Amino acid sequence: MKTAFVLGGGGVLGAFEVGMLRALAEAGVQPDVIVGTSVGAINGVFVAADPDGAAARLDQLWQGADLQEAFSENFIGRISQLVRSGTHLHAIDPLRKLLERNLPTAGFADLRLPFQCVAASIEGACATWFSSGPLVPAVLASCAVPGLLPPVELGGEHYFDGGLVDSIPVGRAVELGASIIYVLHVGRIERQLQVPRWPWEVGLVAFEIARQHRFHDQMSVLPDDVTVHVLPSGAIQRMPDLSQLRYRDKTGVAANIERAYVATAGYLAEIS
């Protein structure tokens, strides 16, 4: 039986996935294939590169200064970047350098485990999966959040964040032959959405509907021989709020890692 880890998108909330990975490692759960979207592509590629040491390395990266450097511009710097580009607040080079500096390999073929990540093709208006060739450009394409980062050009085509087309790609893991799937996510799919009450909630709720509907569709048509474990995040359940947009705020990272670790460790103990 083939085991897959599916890592969804969610910006700075990707810290929850780090806690889940630590719990999985301690429980001895090993993947055969990794599938990731957006920040899940970043977390996932580290697992594919070093399955045994990824949880500890990601914990170090998330709680250190490295990831923050990718979005380190101050307000004036962000406005200047927006004026120059007309489309985005941050240059992509700091994130590129972070990945090049920390990943032990430059290509998909050199990873210890099969890994795929998804990005949204602008010209094709479709999902594009990357599984071969240079590693860093593919991960960057999967992480290119519209408005924050520029689209990434690969092979003459331009790509935005994979969360636009497949935020938690369970279906891709099934296509790759996985019969046991562990879903690592940022906690949003655990709560039931509510009718918005304030103007700022309207867009956030609409975004969550767009983000979650494909995941629920994929879960509703799973083959009978596929088992999916949606790992608990331990997140505080609440309506979408503006805190989700604070992509530079690291104050909750350590707590989110620990919440997800405790919740997932308990879940894995129950099913073992």
mmCIF file of N, CA and C in Angstrom, residues 6-15 17 34-46 58 62 67 71 92 95 98-99 103 115-120 128-130 135-146 148-149 152 159-169 184-186 188 207 211 247:
data_model
loop_
_atom_site.group_PDB
_atom_site.id
_atom_site.type_symbol
_atom_site.label_atom_id
_atom_site.label_comp_id
_atom_site.label_asym_id
_atom_site.label_seq_id
_atom_site.Cartn_x
_atom_site.Cartn_y
_atom_site.Cartn_z
ATOM 1 N N VAL A 6 -0.465 14.780 2.035
ATOM 2 C CA VAL A 6 -1.000 15.886 1.239
ATOM 3 C C VAL A 6 -0.960 17.140 2.099
ATOM 4 N N LEU A 7 -0.216 18.139 1.656
ATOM 5 C CA LEU A 7 -0.031 19.360 2.441
ATOM 6 C C LEU A 7 -0.679 20.537 1.732
ATOM 7 N N GLY A 8 -1.671 21.141 2.385
ATOM 8 C CA GLY A 8 -2.436 22.225 1.793
ATOM 9 C C GLY A 8 -1.801 23.583 1.993
ATOM 10 N N GLY A 9 -2.410 24.596 1.362
ATOM 11 C CA GLY A 9 -1.923 25.966 1.458
ATOM 12 C C GLY A 9 -2.501 26.700 2.656
ATOM 13 N N GLY A 10 -1.945 27.895 2.914
ATOM 14 C CA GLY A 10 -2.459 28.675 4.033
ATOM 15 C C GLY A 10 -1.504 29.699 4.605
ATOM 16 N N GLY A 11 -0.475 30.085 3.853
ATOM 17 C CA GLY A 11 0.417 31.150 4.309
ATOM 18 C C GLY A 11 1.083 30.850 5.638
ATOM 19 N N VAL A 12 1.116 31.845 6.511
ATOM 20 C CA VAL A 12 1.803 31.705 7.796
ATOM 21 C C VAL A 12 1.162 30.624 8.668
ATOM 22 N N LEU A 13 -0.091 30.259 8.361
ATOM 23 C CA LEU A 13 -0.747 29.184 9.109
ATOM 24 C C LEU A 13 -0.154 27.816 8.761
ATOM 25 N N GLY A 14 0.734 27.777 7.779
ATOM 26 C CA GLY A 14 1.432 26.538 7.473
ATOM 27 C C GLY A 14 2.222 25.996 8.649
ATOM 28 N N ALA A 15 2.399 26.781 9.681
ATOM 29 C CA ALA A 15 3.058 26.298 10.901
ATOM 30 C C ALA A 15 2.313 25.116 11.508
ATOM 31 N N GLU A 17 1.124 22.658 9.985
ATOM 32 C CA GLU A 17 1.598 21.451 9.309
ATOM 33 C C GLU A 17 2.912 20.957 9.899
ATOM 34 N N ILE A 34 4.763 12.631 -1.678
ATOM 35 C CA ILE A 34 4.378 13.907 -1.082
ATOM 36 C C ILE A 34 3.716 14.766 -2.144
ATOM 37 N N VAL A 35 2.576 15.368 -1.784
ATOM 38 C CA VAL A 35 1.867 16.280 -2.685
ATOM 39 C C VAL A 35 1.617 17.576 -1.921
ATOM 40 N N GLY A 36 1.964 18.726 -2.531
ATOM 41 C CA GLY A 36 1.824 19.978 -1.810
ATOM 42 C C GLY A 36 1.325 21.131 -2.645
ATOM 43 N N THR A 37 0.690 22.073 -1.965
ATOM 44 C CA THR A 37 0.189 23.303 -2.574
ATOM 45 C C THR A 37 0.676 24.499 -1.775
ATOM 46 N N SER A 38 1.212 25.518 -2.444
ATOM 47 C CA SER A 38 1.555 26.785 -1.822
ATOM 48 C C SER A 38 2.516 26.574 -0.656
ATOM 49 N N VAL A 39 2.182 27.045 0.551
ATOM 50 C CA VAL A 39 3.097 26.821 1.674
ATOM 51 C C VAL A 39 3.249 25.331 1.962
ATOM 52 N N GLY A 40 2.245 24.539 1.585
ATOM 53 C CA GLY A 40 2.366 23.090 1.705
ATOM 54 C C GLY A 40 3.404 22.521 0.755
ATOM 55 N N ALA A 41 3.669 23.230 -0.345
ATOM 56 C CA ALA A 41 4.745 22.815 -1.250
ATOM 57 C C ALA A 41 6.105 23.050 -0.599
ATOM 58 N N ILE A 42 6.232 24.160 0.134
ATOM 59 C CA ILE A 42 7.486 24.423 0.853
ATOM 60 C C ILE A 42 7.700 23.366 1.927
ATOM 61 N N ASN A 43 6.698 23.170 2.783
ATOM 62 C CA ASN A 43 6.836 22.157 3.828
ATOM 63 C C ASN A 43 7.060 20.772 3.221
ATOM 64 N N GLY A 44 6.313 20.469 2.173
ATOM 65 C CA GLY A 44 6.372 19.144 1.579
ATOM 66 C C GLY A 44 7.694 18.830 0.928
ATOM 67 N N VAL A 45 8.318 19.809 0.280
ATOM 68 C CA VAL A 45 9.575 19.530 -0.406
ATOM 69 C C VAL A 45 10.689 19.222 0.594
ATOM 70 N N PHE A 46 10.603 19.801 1.787
ATOM 71 C CA PHE A 46 11.600 19.465 2.806
ATOM 72 C C PHE A 46 11.426 18.025 3.285
ATOM 73 N N LEU A 58 12.154 21.958 9.678
ATOM 74 C CA LEU A 58 11.083 22.922 9.460
ATOM 75 C C LEU A 58 10.743 23.680 10.737
ATOM 76 N N TRP A 62 10.788 27.673 10.677
ATOM 77 C CA TRP A 62 9.595 28.448 10.973
ATOM 78 C C TRP A 62 9.774 29.345 12.183
ATOM 79 N N LEU A 67 12.403 32.303 7.251
ATOM 80 C CA LEU A 67 11.152 32.503 6.523
ATOM 81 C C LEU A 67 10.691 33.958 6.577
ATOM 82 N N PHE A 71 9.699 38.029 3.493
ATOM 83 C CA PHE A 71 8.720 39.124 3.463
ATOM 84 C C PHE A 71 9.163 40.210 4.445
ATOM 85 N N ILE A 92 10.425 38.247 -5.372
ATOM 86 C CA ILE A 92 10.441 36.811 -5.099
ATOM 87 C C ILE A 92 11.850 36.296 -4.794
ATOM 88 N N LEU A 95 12.677 34.693 -1.214
ATOM 89 C CA LEU A 95 12.150 33.346 -1.024
ATOM 90 C C LEU A 95 12.948 32.342 -1.853
ATOM 91 N N LEU A 98 16.161 31.682 -0.025
ATOM 92 C CA LEU A 98 15.916 30.842 1.156
ATOM 93 C C LEU A 98 15.859 29.370 0.771
ATOM 94 N N LEU A 99 15.108 29.054 -0.287
ATOM 95 C CA LEU A 99 14.980 27.669 -0.719
ATOM 96 C C LEU A 99 16.313 27.133 -1.235
ATOM 97 N N LEU A 103 17.572 23.908 0.873
ATOM 98 C CA LEU A 103 17.281 22.602 0.290
ATOM 99 C C LEU A 103 18.580 21.903 -0.110
ATOM 100 N N PHE A 115 7.812 13.717 -5.189
ATOM 101 C CA PHE A 115 7.157 14.943 -4.738
ATOM 102 C C PHE A 115 6.534 15.643 -5.936
ATOM 103 N N GLN A 116 5.311 16.148 -5.744
ATOM 104 C CA GLN A 116 4.662 16.949 -6.763
ATOM 105 C C GLN A 116 4.037 18.185 -6.114
ATOM 106 N N CYS A 117 4.076 19.300 -6.840
ATOM 107 C CA CYS A 117 3.390 20.502 -6.371
ATOM 108 C C CYS A 117 2.621 21.110 -7.529
ATOM 109 N N VAL A 118 1.614 21.901 -7.194
ATOM 110 C CA VAL A 118 0.703 22.436 -8.196
ATOM 111 C C VAL A 118 0.768 23.954 -8.213
ATOM 112 N N ALA A 119 0.617 24.521 -9.406
ATOM 113 C CA ALA A 119 0.500 25.965 -9.577
ATOM 114 C C ALA A 119 -0.623 26.252 -10.561
ATOM 115 N N ALA A 120 -1.086 27.487 -10.560
ATOM 116 C CA ALA A 120 -2.168 27.896 -11.451
ATOM 117 C C ALA A 120 -1.591 28.594 -12.671
ATOM 118 N N THR A 128 -1.469 23.170 -13.068
ATOM 119 C CA THR A 128 -0.309 22.525 -13.666
ATOM 120 C C THR A 128 0.503 21.869 -12.557
ATOM 121 N N TRP A 129 0.806 20.590 -12.754
ATOM 122 C CA TRP A 129 1.554 19.836 -11.756
ATOM 123 C C TRP A 129 3.007 19.719 -12.174
ATOM 124 N N PHE A 130 3.895 19.921 -11.202
ATOM 125 C CA PHE A 130 5.327 19.814 -11.439
ATOM 126 C C PHE A 130 5.879 18.601 -10.706
ATOM 127 N N LEU A 135 13.861 22.233 -9.073
ATOM 128 C CA LEU A 135 12.928 22.164 -7.949
ATOM 129 C C LEU A 135 12.448 23.537 -7.482
ATOM 130 N N VAL A 136 13.377 24.444 -7.267
ATOM 131 C CA VAL A 136 13.028 25.732 -6.665
ATOM 132 C C VAL A 136 12.033 26.523 -7.511
ATOM 133 N N PRO A 137 12.198 26.644 -8.832
ATOM 134 C CA PRO A 137 11.197 27.406 -9.608
ATOM 135 C C PRO A 137 9.789 26.821 -9.496
ATOM 136 N N ALA A 138 9.682 25.497 -9.439
ATOM 137 C CA ALA A 138 8.360 24.879 -9.322
ATOM 138 C C ALA A 138 7.710 25.201 -7.988
ATOM 139 N N VAL A 139 8.486 25.137 -6.912
ATOM 140 C CA VAL A 139 7.943 25.462 -5.584
ATOM 141 C C VAL A 139 7.566 26.937 -5.522
ATOM 142 N N LEU A 140 8.391 27.793 -6.098
ATOM 143 C CA LEU A 140 8.068 29.224 -6.129
ATOM 144 C C LEU A 140 6.769 29.479 -6.885
ATOM 145 N N ALA A 141 6.578 28.785 -8.003
ATOM 146 C CA ALA A 141 5.343 28.946 -8.766
ATOM 147 C C ALA A 141 4.136 28.557 -7.913
ATOM 148 N N SER A 142 4.266 27.489 -7.143
ATOM 149 C CA SER A 142 3.168 27.039 -6.289
ATOM 150 C C SER A 142 2.857 28.026 -5.178
ATOM 151 N N CYS A 143 3.851 28.876 -4.836
ATOM 152 C CA CYS A 143 3.711 29.805 -3.705
ATOM 153 C C CYS A 143 3.442 31.243 -4.112
ATOM 154 N N ALA A 144 3.313 31.511 -5.400
ATOM 155 C CA ALA A 144 3.239 32.892 -5.886
ATOM 156 C C ALA A 144 1.856 33.493 -5.642
ATOM 157 N N VAL A 145 1.624 33.921 -4.418
ATOM 158 C CA VAL A 145 0.327 34.479 -4.029
ATOM 159 C C VAL A 145 0.058 35.766 -4.806
ATOM 160 N N PRO A 146 -1.062 35.853 -5.537
ATOM 161 C CA PRO A 146 -1.352 37.067 -6.313
ATOM 162 C C PRO A 146 -1.392 38.308 -5.429
ATOM 163 N N LEU A 148 0.912 39.552 -3.632
ATOM 164 C CA LEU A 148 2.061 39.550 -2.736
ATOM 165 C C LEU A 148 3.352 39.296 -3.499
ATOM 166 N N LEU A 149 3.330 38.330 -4.414
ATOM 167 C CA LEU A 149 4.509 37.947 -5.175
ATOM 168 C C LEU A 149 4.205 37.997 -6.671
ATOM 169 N N VAL A 152 5.416 33.464 -11.536
ATOM 170 C CA VAL A 152 6.682 32.817 -11.872
ATOM 171 C C VAL A 152 6.602 32.290 -13.296
ATOM 172 N N TYR A 159 2.808 31.522 -13.809
ATOM 173 C CA TYR A 159 2.049 30.769 -12.807
ATOM 174 C C TYR A 159 1.828 31.581 -11.538
ATOM 175 N N PHE A 160 0.623 31.401 -10.968
ATOM 176 C CA PHE A 160 0.274 31.918 -9.658
ATOM 177 C C PHE A 160 0.099 30.751 -8.676
ATOM 178 N N ASP A 161 -0.148 31.112 -7.457
ATOM 179 C CA ASP A 161 -0.281 30.185 -6.326
ATOM 180 C C ASP A 161 -1.212 29.007 -6.617
ATOM 181 N N GLY A 162 -0.753 27.800 -6.271
ATOM 182 C CA GLY A 162 -1.537 26.594 -6.512
ATOM 183 C C GLY A 162 -2.831 26.524 -5.737
ATOM 184 N N GLY A 163 -2.932 27.305 -4.646
ATOM 185 C CA GLY A 163 -4.173 27.305 -3.876
ATOM 186 C C GLY A 163 -5.362 27.820 -4.651
ATOM 187 N N LEU A 164 -5.115 28.524 -5.741
ATOM 188 C CA LEU A 164 -6.210 29.014 -6.577
ATOM 189 C C LEU A 164 -6.939 27.878 -7.280
ATOM 190 N N VAL A 165 -6.248 26.770 -7.510
ATOM 191 C CA VAL A 165 -6.832 25.683 -8.307
ATOM 192 C C VAL A 165 -6.992 24.371 -7.535
ATOM 193 N N ASP A 166 -6.202 24.164 -6.481
ATOM 194 C CA ASP A 166 -6.298 22.905 -5.724
ATOM 195 C C ASP A 166 -5.637 23.100 -4.368
ATOM 196 N N SER A 167 -6.396 23.602 -3.407
ATOM 197 C CA SER A 167 -5.801 24.028 -2.141
ATOM 198 C C SER A 167 -5.377 22.864 -1.252
ATOM 199 N N ILE A 168 -6.084 21.721 -1.327
ATOM 200 C CA ILE A 168 -5.709 20.524 -0.555
ATOM 201 C C ILE A 168 -5.872 19.334 -1.500
ATOM 202 N N PRO A 169 -4.835 19.002 -2.265
ATOM 203 C CA PRO A 169 -4.993 18.106 -3.416
ATOM 204 C C PRO A 169 -5.051 16.614 -3.090
ATOM 205 N N LEU A 184 -2.536 17.137 5.767
ATOM 206 C CA LEU A 184 -1.981 18.156 6.641
ATOM 207 C C LEU A 184 -2.498 19.508 6.140
ATOM 208 N N HIS A 185 -3.063 20.292 7.023
ATOM 209 C CA HIS A 185 -3.756 21.511 6.612
ATOM 210 C C HIS A 185 -3.584 22.568 7.688
ATOM 211 N N VAL A 186 -4.250 23.709 7.517
ATOM 212 C CA VAL A 186 -4.042 24.833 8.426
ATOM 213 C C VAL A 186 -5.249 25.109 9.326
ATOM 214 N N ARG A 188 -8.572 25.445 8.571
ATOM 215 C CA ARG A 188 -9.778 26.098 8.061
ATOM 216 C C ARG A 188 -10.889 25.109 7.740
ATOM 217 N N PHE A 207 -13.971 33.703 -0.087
ATOM 218 C CA PHE A 207 -12.698 33.061 -0.407
ATOM 219 C C PHE A 207 -12.648 31.643 0.150
ATOM 220 N N ARG A 211 -12.080 28.205 -1.761
ATOM 221 C CA ARG A 211 -10.905 27.421 -1.394
ATOM 222 C C ARG A 211 -11.257 25.985 -1.024
ATOM 223 N N TYR A 247 0.213 37.965 6.947
ATOM 224 C CA TYR A 247 1.140 36.928 6.505
ATOM 225 C C TYR A 247 2.551 37.125 7.034
#
